[in-house]
PDB file of C-alpha atoms and ligand atoms in Angstrom:
ATOM      1  CA  UNK A   1     115.389  80.135 104.400  1.00  0.00           C
ATOM      2  CA  UNK A   2     114.947  83.097 106.681  1.00  0.00           C
ATOM      3  CA  UNK A   3     113.671  82.520 110.217  1.00  0.00           C
ATOM      4  CA  UNK A   4     110.189  83.899 109.608  1.00  0.00           C
ATOM      5  CA  UNK A   5     109.699  81.722 106.515  1.00  0.00           C
ATOM      6  CA  UNK A   6     111.062  78.720 108.400  1.00  0.00           C
ATOM      7  CA  UNK A   7     108.574  79.354 111.199  1.00  0.00           C
ATOM      8  CA  UNK A   8     105.676  79.725 108.764  1.00  0.00           C
ATOM      9  CA  UNK A   9     106.652  76.556 106.871  1.00  0.00           C
ATOM     10  CA  UNK A  10     107.007  74.663 110.128  1.00  0.00           C
ATOM     11  CA  UNK A  11     103.637  75.922 111.461  1.00  0.00           C
ATOM     12  CA  UNK A  12     101.911  74.968 108.195  1.00  0.00           C
ATOM     13  CA  UNK A  13     103.496  71.496 108.098  1.00  0.00           C
ATOM     14  CA  UNK A  14     102.559  70.961 111.734  1.00  0.00           C
ATOM     15  CA  UNK A  15      98.957  72.051 111.136  1.00  0.00           C
ATOM     16  CA  UNK A  16      98.587  69.833 108.054  1.00  0.00           C
ATOM     17  CA  UNK A  17     100.069  66.848 109.842  1.00  0.00           C
ATOM     18  CA  UNK A  18      97.819  67.394 112.862  1.00  0.00           C
ATOM     19  CA  UNK A  19      94.716  67.634 110.683  1.00  0.00           C
ATOM     20  CA  UNK A  20      95.613  64.513 108.667  1.00  0.00           C
ATOM     21  CA  UNK A  21      96.255  62.596 111.901  1.00  0.00           C
ATOM     22  CA  UNK A  22      92.970  63.878 113.347  1.00  0.00           C
ATOM     23  CA  UNK A  23      91.120  62.759 110.189  1.00  0.00           C
ATOM     24  CA  UNK A  24      92.598  59.251 110.341  1.00  0.00           C
ATOM     25  CA  UNK A  25      91.954  58.874 114.067  1.00  0.00           C
ATOM     26  CA  UNK A  26      88.428  60.292 113.957  1.00  0.00           C
ATOM     27  CA  UNK A  27      87.456  57.843 111.188  1.00  0.00           C
ATOM     28  CA  UNK A  28      87.706  55.142 113.851  1.00  0.00           C
ATOM     29  CA  UNK A  29      84.498  56.689 115.249  1.00  0.00           C
ATOM     30  CA  UNK A  30      82.730  55.525 112.095  1.00  0.00           C
ATOM     31  CA  UNK A  31      81.789  57.115 108.772  1.00  0.00           C
ATOM     32  CA  UNK A  32      78.551  58.484 110.142  1.00  0.00           C
ATOM     33  CA  UNK A  33      80.292  60.454 112.872  1.00  0.00           C
ATOM     34  CA  UNK A  34      80.598  64.177 111.904  1.00  0.00           C
ATOM     35  CA  UNK A  35      84.073  64.714 113.407  1.00  0.00           C
ATOM     36  CA  UNK A  36      86.228  63.313 110.533  1.00  0.00           C
ATOM     37  CA  UNK A  37      84.233  65.390 108.034  1.00  0.00           C
ATOM     38  CA  UNK A  38      84.749  68.518 110.132  1.00  0.00           C
ATOM     39  CA  UNK A  39      88.519  67.878 110.057  1.00  0.00           C
ATOM     40  CA  UNK A  40      88.415  67.263 106.286  1.00  0.00           C
ATOM     41  CA  UNK A  41      86.669  70.603 105.747  1.00  0.00           C
ATOM     42  CA  UNK A  42      89.219  72.298 108.044  1.00  0.00           C
ATOM     43  CA  UNK A  43      92.056  70.735 106.021  1.00  0.00           C
ATOM     44  CA  UNK A  44      90.493  72.015 102.788  1.00  0.00           C
ATOM     45  CA  UNK A  45      90.170  75.536 104.242  1.00  0.00           C
ATOM     46  CA  UNK A  46      93.815  75.575 105.375  1.00  0.00           C
ATOM     47  CA  UNK A  47      95.003  74.458 101.916  1.00  0.00           C
ATOM     48  CA  UNK A  48      92.874  77.049 100.076  1.00  0.00           C
ATOM     49  CA  UNK A  49      93.873  79.894 102.443  1.00  0.00           C
ATOM     50  CA  UNK A  50      97.556  79.018 102.113  1.00  0.00           C
ATOM     51  CA  UNK A  51      97.274  78.996  98.306  1.00  0.00           C
ATOM     52  CA  UNK A  52      95.522  82.388  98.338  1.00  0.00           C
ATOM     53  CA  UNK A  53      98.139  83.896 100.665  1.00  0.00           C
ATOM     54  CA  UNK A  54     100.943  82.648  98.436  1.00  0.00           C
ATOM     55  CA  UNK A  55      99.261  83.924  95.268  1.00  0.00           C
ATOM     56  CA  UNK A  56      98.668  87.374  96.792  1.00  0.00           C
ATOM     57  CA  UNK A  57     102.433  87.879  96.966  1.00  0.00           C
ATOM     58  CA  UNK A  58     102.707  87.823  93.185  1.00  0.00           C
ATOM     59  CA  UNK A  59     102.088  90.794  90.934  1.00  0.00           C
ATOM     60  CA  UNK A  60      99.804  90.488  87.930  1.00  0.00           C
ATOM     61  CA  UNK A  61      99.681  92.655  84.856  1.00  0.00           C
ATOM     62  CA  UNK A  62      96.460  94.599  84.469  1.00  0.00           C
ATOM     63  CA  UNK A  63      95.230  96.225  81.291  1.00  0.00           C
ATOM     64  CA  UNK A  64      94.955  99.541  83.179  1.00  0.00           C
ATOM     65  CA  UNK A  65      98.779  99.538  83.524  1.00  0.00           C
ATOM     66  CA  UNK A  66      99.135  99.926  79.768  1.00  0.00           C
ATOM     67  CA  UNK A  67     100.845 103.160  78.728  1.00  0.00           C
ATOM     68  CA  UNK A  68      99.745 102.621  75.115  1.00  0.00           C
ATOM     69  CA  UNK A  69     103.297 102.171  73.757  1.00  0.00           C
ATOM     70  CA  UNK A  70     103.959  98.547  72.846  1.00  0.00           C
ATOM     71  CA  UNK A  71     107.692  98.329  73.597  1.00  0.00           C
ATOM     72  CA  UNK A  72     107.188  99.964  77.000  1.00  0.00           C
ATOM     73  CA  UNK A  73     104.249  97.728  77.925  1.00  0.00           C
ATOM     74  CA  UNK A  74     106.345  94.695  76.936  1.00  0.00           C
ATOM     75  CA  UNK A  75     109.184  95.922  79.170  1.00  0.00           C
ATOM     76  CA  UNK A  76     106.819  96.544  82.087  1.00  0.00           C
ATOM     77  CA  UNK A  77     105.303  93.054  81.714  1.00  0.00           C
ATOM     78  CA  UNK A  78     108.781  91.554  81.646  1.00  0.00           C
ATOM     79  CA  UNK A  79     109.721  93.491  84.818  1.00  0.00           C
ATOM     80  CA  UNK A  80     106.661  92.151  86.634  1.00  0.00           C
ATOM     81  CA  UNK A  81     107.589  88.628  85.479  1.00  0.00           C
ATOM     82  CA  UNK A  82     111.101  89.089  86.837  1.00  0.00           C
ATOM     83  CA  UNK A  83     109.738  90.323  90.170  1.00  0.00           C
ATOM     84  CA  UNK A  84     107.540  87.211  90.318  1.00  0.00           C
ATOM     85  CA  UNK A  85     110.554  85.065  89.583  1.00  0.00           C
ATOM     86  CA  UNK A  86     112.359  86.627  92.526  1.00  0.00           C
ATOM     87  CA  UNK A  87     109.216  86.155  94.621  1.00  0.00           C
ATOM     88  CA  UNK A  88     109.110  82.461  93.645  1.00  0.00           C
ATOM     89  CA  UNK A  89     112.734  82.135  94.588  1.00  0.00           C
ATOM     90  CA  UNK A  90     112.013  83.769  97.942  1.00  0.00           C
ATOM     91  CA  UNK A  91     108.910  81.694  98.766  1.00  0.00           C
ATOM     92  CA  UNK A  92     110.188  78.310  97.664  1.00  0.00           C
ATOM     93  CA  UNK A  93     113.751  78.947  98.785  1.00  0.00           C
ATOM     94  CA  UNK A  94     115.294  77.625  95.615  1.00  0.00           C
ATOM     95  CA  UNK A  95     118.696  78.647  96.941  1.00  0.00           C
ATOM     96  CA  UNK A  96     120.900  81.659  97.235  1.00  0.00           C
ATOM     97  CA  UNK A  97     122.349  81.240  93.733  1.00  0.00           C
ATOM     98  CA  UNK A  98     118.854  81.327  92.245  1.00  0.00           C
ATOM     99  CA  UNK A  99     117.983  84.464  94.311  1.00  0.00           C
ATOM    100  CA  UNK A 100     121.104  86.165  93.074  1.00  0.00           C
ATOM    101  CA  UNK A 101     120.479  85.187  89.461  1.00  0.00           C
ATOM    102  CA  UNK A 102     116.857  86.411  89.609  1.00  0.00           C
ATOM    103  CA  UNK A 103     117.950  89.639  91.295  1.00  0.00           C
ATOM    104  CA  UNK A 104     120.748  90.289  88.798  1.00  0.00           C
ATOM    105  CA  UNK A 105     118.427  89.736  85.851  1.00  0.00           C
ATOM    106  CA  UNK A 106     115.829  92.058  87.344  1.00  0.00           C
ATOM    107  CA  UNK A 107     118.387  94.822  87.926  1.00  0.00           C
ATOM    108  CA  UNK A 108     119.865  94.425  84.447  1.00  0.00           C
ATOM    109  CA  UNK A 109     116.455  94.574  82.782  1.00  0.00           C
ATOM    110  CA  UNK A 110     115.382  97.560  84.907  1.00  0.00           C
ATOM    111  CA  UNK A 111     118.480  99.473  83.776  1.00  0.00           C
ATOM    112  CA  UNK A 112     117.857  98.502  80.161  1.00  0.00           C
ATOM    113  CA  UNK A 113     114.230  99.631  80.439  1.00  0.00           C
ATOM    114  CA  UNK A 114     115.102 102.957  82.107  1.00  0.00           C
ATOM    115  CA  UNK A 115     117.627 103.654  79.355  1.00  0.00           C
ATOM    116  CA  UNK A 116     114.990 102.906  76.692  1.00  0.00           C
ATOM    117  CA  UNK A 117     112.456 105.238  78.316  1.00  0.00           C
ATOM    118  CA  UNK A 118     115.008 107.998  78.849  1.00  0.00           C
ATOM    119  CA  UNK A 119     116.137 107.806  75.215  1.00  0.00           C
ATOM    120  CA  UNK A 120     112.526 108.045  73.996  1.00  0.00           C
ATOM    121  CA  UNK A 121     111.759 110.986  76.294  1.00  0.00           C
ATOM    122  CA  UNK A 122     114.941 112.840  75.396  1.00  0.00           C
ATOM    123  CA  UNK A 123     114.586 112.314  71.644  1.00  0.00           C
ATOM    124  CA  UNK A 124     111.046 113.661  71.731  1.00  0.00           C
ATOM    125  CA  UNK A 125     111.804 116.657  73.974  1.00  0.00           C
ATOM    126  CA  UNK A 126     109.657 115.551  76.900  1.00  0.00           C
ATOM    127  CA  UNK A 127     109.482 118.612  79.212  1.00  0.00           C
ATOM    128  CA  UNK A 128     109.588 116.617  82.498  1.00  0.00           C
ATOM    129  CA  UNK A 129     112.527 114.498  81.382  1.00  0.00           C
ATOM    130  CA  UNK A 130     114.877 115.548  84.203  1.00  0.00           C
ATOM    131  CA  UNK A 131     112.358 114.848  86.971  1.00  0.00           C
ATOM    132  CA  UNK A 132     111.494 111.476  85.480  1.00  0.00           C
ATOM    133  CA  UNK A 133     115.129 110.516  85.069  1.00  0.00           C
ATOM    134  CA  UNK A 134     115.722 111.550  88.686  1.00  0.00           C
ATOM    135  CA  UNK A 135     113.038 109.073  89.802  1.00  0.00           C
ATOM    136  CA  UNK A 136     114.874 106.332  87.919  1.00  0.00           C
ATOM    137  CA  UNK A 137     118.176 107.338  89.562  1.00  0.00           C
ATOM    138  CA  UNK A 138     116.602 107.413  93.034  1.00  0.00           C
ATOM    139  CA  UNK A 139     115.049 104.005  92.507  1.00  0.00           C
ATOM    140  CA  UNK A 140     118.311 102.500  91.290  1.00  0.00           C
ATOM    141  CA  UNK A 141     120.149 103.987  94.313  1.00  0.00           C
ATOM    142  CA  UNK A 142     117.539 102.583  96.709  1.00  0.00           C
ATOM    143  CA  UNK A 143     117.777  99.130  95.141  1.00  0.00           C
ATOM    144  CA  UNK A 144     121.596  99.174  95.321  1.00  0.00           C
ATOM    145  CA  UNK A 145     121.281 100.155  99.005  1.00  0.00           C
ATOM    146  CA  UNK A 146     118.766  97.381  99.711  1.00  0.00           C
ATOM    147  CA  UNK A 147     120.914  94.798  97.935  1.00  0.00           C
ATOM    148  CA  UNK A 148     123.821  95.821 100.150  1.00  0.00           C
ATOM    149  CA  UNK A 149     121.596  95.359 103.214  1.00  0.00           C
ATOM    150  CA  UNK A 150     120.459  92.009 101.827  1.00  0.00           C
ATOM    151  CA  UNK A 151     124.010  90.868 101.354  1.00  0.00           C
ATOM    152  CA  UNK A 152     124.838  91.872 104.934  1.00  0.00           C
ATOM    153  CA  UNK A 153     121.696  90.359 106.446  1.00  0.00           C
ATOM    154  CA  UNK A 154     119.893  87.626 104.529  1.00  0.00           C
ATOM    155  CA  UNK A 155     117.272  87.309 107.211  1.00  0.00           C
ATOM    156  CA  UNK A 156     114.889  90.007 106.135  1.00  0.00           C
ATOM    157  CA  UNK A 157     115.868  92.205 103.256  1.00  0.00           C
ATOM    158  CA  UNK A 158     114.870  90.059 100.279  1.00  0.00           C
ATOM    159  CA  UNK A 159     111.252  90.577 101.409  1.00  0.00           C
ATOM    160  CA  UNK A 160     111.903  94.318 101.956  1.00  0.00           C
ATOM    161  CA  UNK A 161     113.389  94.541  98.509  1.00  0.00           C
ATOM    162  CA  UNK A 162     110.457  92.727  96.936  1.00  0.00           C
ATOM    163  CA  UNK A 163     107.925  94.972  98.706  1.00  0.00           C
ATOM    164  CA  UNK A 164     109.828  98.048  97.607  1.00  0.00           C
ATOM    165  CA  UNK A 165     110.122  96.858  93.992  1.00  0.00           C
ATOM    166  CA  UNK A 166     106.465  95.866  93.731  1.00  0.00           C
ATOM    167  CA  UNK A 167     105.167  99.145  95.158  1.00  0.00           C
ATOM    168  CA  UNK A 168     107.600 101.348  93.318  1.00  0.00           C
ATOM    169  CA  UNK A 169     107.153  99.686  89.957  1.00  0.00           C
ATOM    170  CA  UNK A 170     103.354  99.545  89.998  1.00  0.00           C
ATOM    171  CA  UNK A 171     103.102 103.197  91.145  1.00  0.00           C
ATOM    172  CA  UNK A 172     105.704 104.340  88.654  1.00  0.00           C
ATOM    173  CA  UNK A 173     104.161 102.470  85.713  1.00  0.00           C
ATOM    174  CA  UNK A 174     100.672 103.588  86.626  1.00  0.00           C
ATOM    175  CA  UNK A 175     101.529 107.215  87.383  1.00  0.00           C
ATOM    176  CA  UNK A 176     104.804 108.733  86.226  1.00  0.00           C
ATOM    177  CA  UNK A 177     105.193 106.613  83.088  1.00  0.00           C
ATOM    178  CA  UNK A 178     101.674 107.448  81.968  1.00  0.00           C
ATOM    179  CA  UNK A 179     102.553 111.160  81.957  1.00  0.00           C
ATOM    180  CA  UNK A 180     105.378 110.791  79.436  1.00  0.00           C
ATOM    181  CA  UNK A 181     103.459 108.230  77.412  1.00  0.00           C
ATOM    182  CA  UNK A 182     100.536 110.632  76.922  1.00  0.00           C
ATOM    183  CA  UNK A 183     103.043 113.202  75.618  1.00  0.00           C
ATOM    184  CA  UNK A 184     104.839 110.698  73.348  1.00  0.00           C
ATOM    185  CA  UNK A 185     101.594 109.273  71.973  1.00  0.00           C
ATOM    186  CA  UNK A 186     100.581 112.801  70.950  1.00  0.00           C
ATOM    187  CA  UNK A 187     103.907 113.043  69.132  1.00  0.00           C
ATOM    188  CA  UNK A 188     103.022 109.882  67.207  1.00  0.00           C
ATOM    189  CA  UNK A 189     105.306 107.422  69.066  1.00  0.00           C
ATOM    190  CA  UNK A 190     103.858 103.896  69.021  1.00  0.00           C
TER     191      UNK A 190
HETATM  192 FE1  FE2 B   1     108.776 102.314  82.929  1.00  0.00          FE
HETATM  193 FE1  FE2 B   2     109.907 105.438  84.084  1.00  0.00          FE
END
């Protein structure tokens, strides 16, 4: 677990323990006393906020991401799932082997997906093929670079990598991929 996550987990555990202790102790004042109920509400708020903060780190598929081509949408959904798997691994610290496995699967599927898109674009004579392919190359290079950093310094870069992947993928799916898909759909690709 990296130091920041350790600190957050420790702070949360400490807060929960303090609130539970405060609830138990304040009940000695009697059930009609407002203090234990105030602590119970505070405990509820902390739990809900923590759940919301955890959930906000995951990416969810939205219908607006659809490029209208089934195989590509399926790939994009799978990529988001794989990012979430890596995110789960990072949050719950399921171990370095699990991180590596999730990362390897994500990289392998990204390469497979890029190859599928590039083949479709090339076969159909997409005019911006070179620029699009270059974006894929740049992204792959960046990820390789970030993995190297991650391997050298486990403390921070898995989060960096996740942020980069989430932003890049959502922007790419929602922008660049939609340009070729509009062209391919006109050509009758489904
Ligand atoms: Fe794509
Ligand atoms: Fe693409």
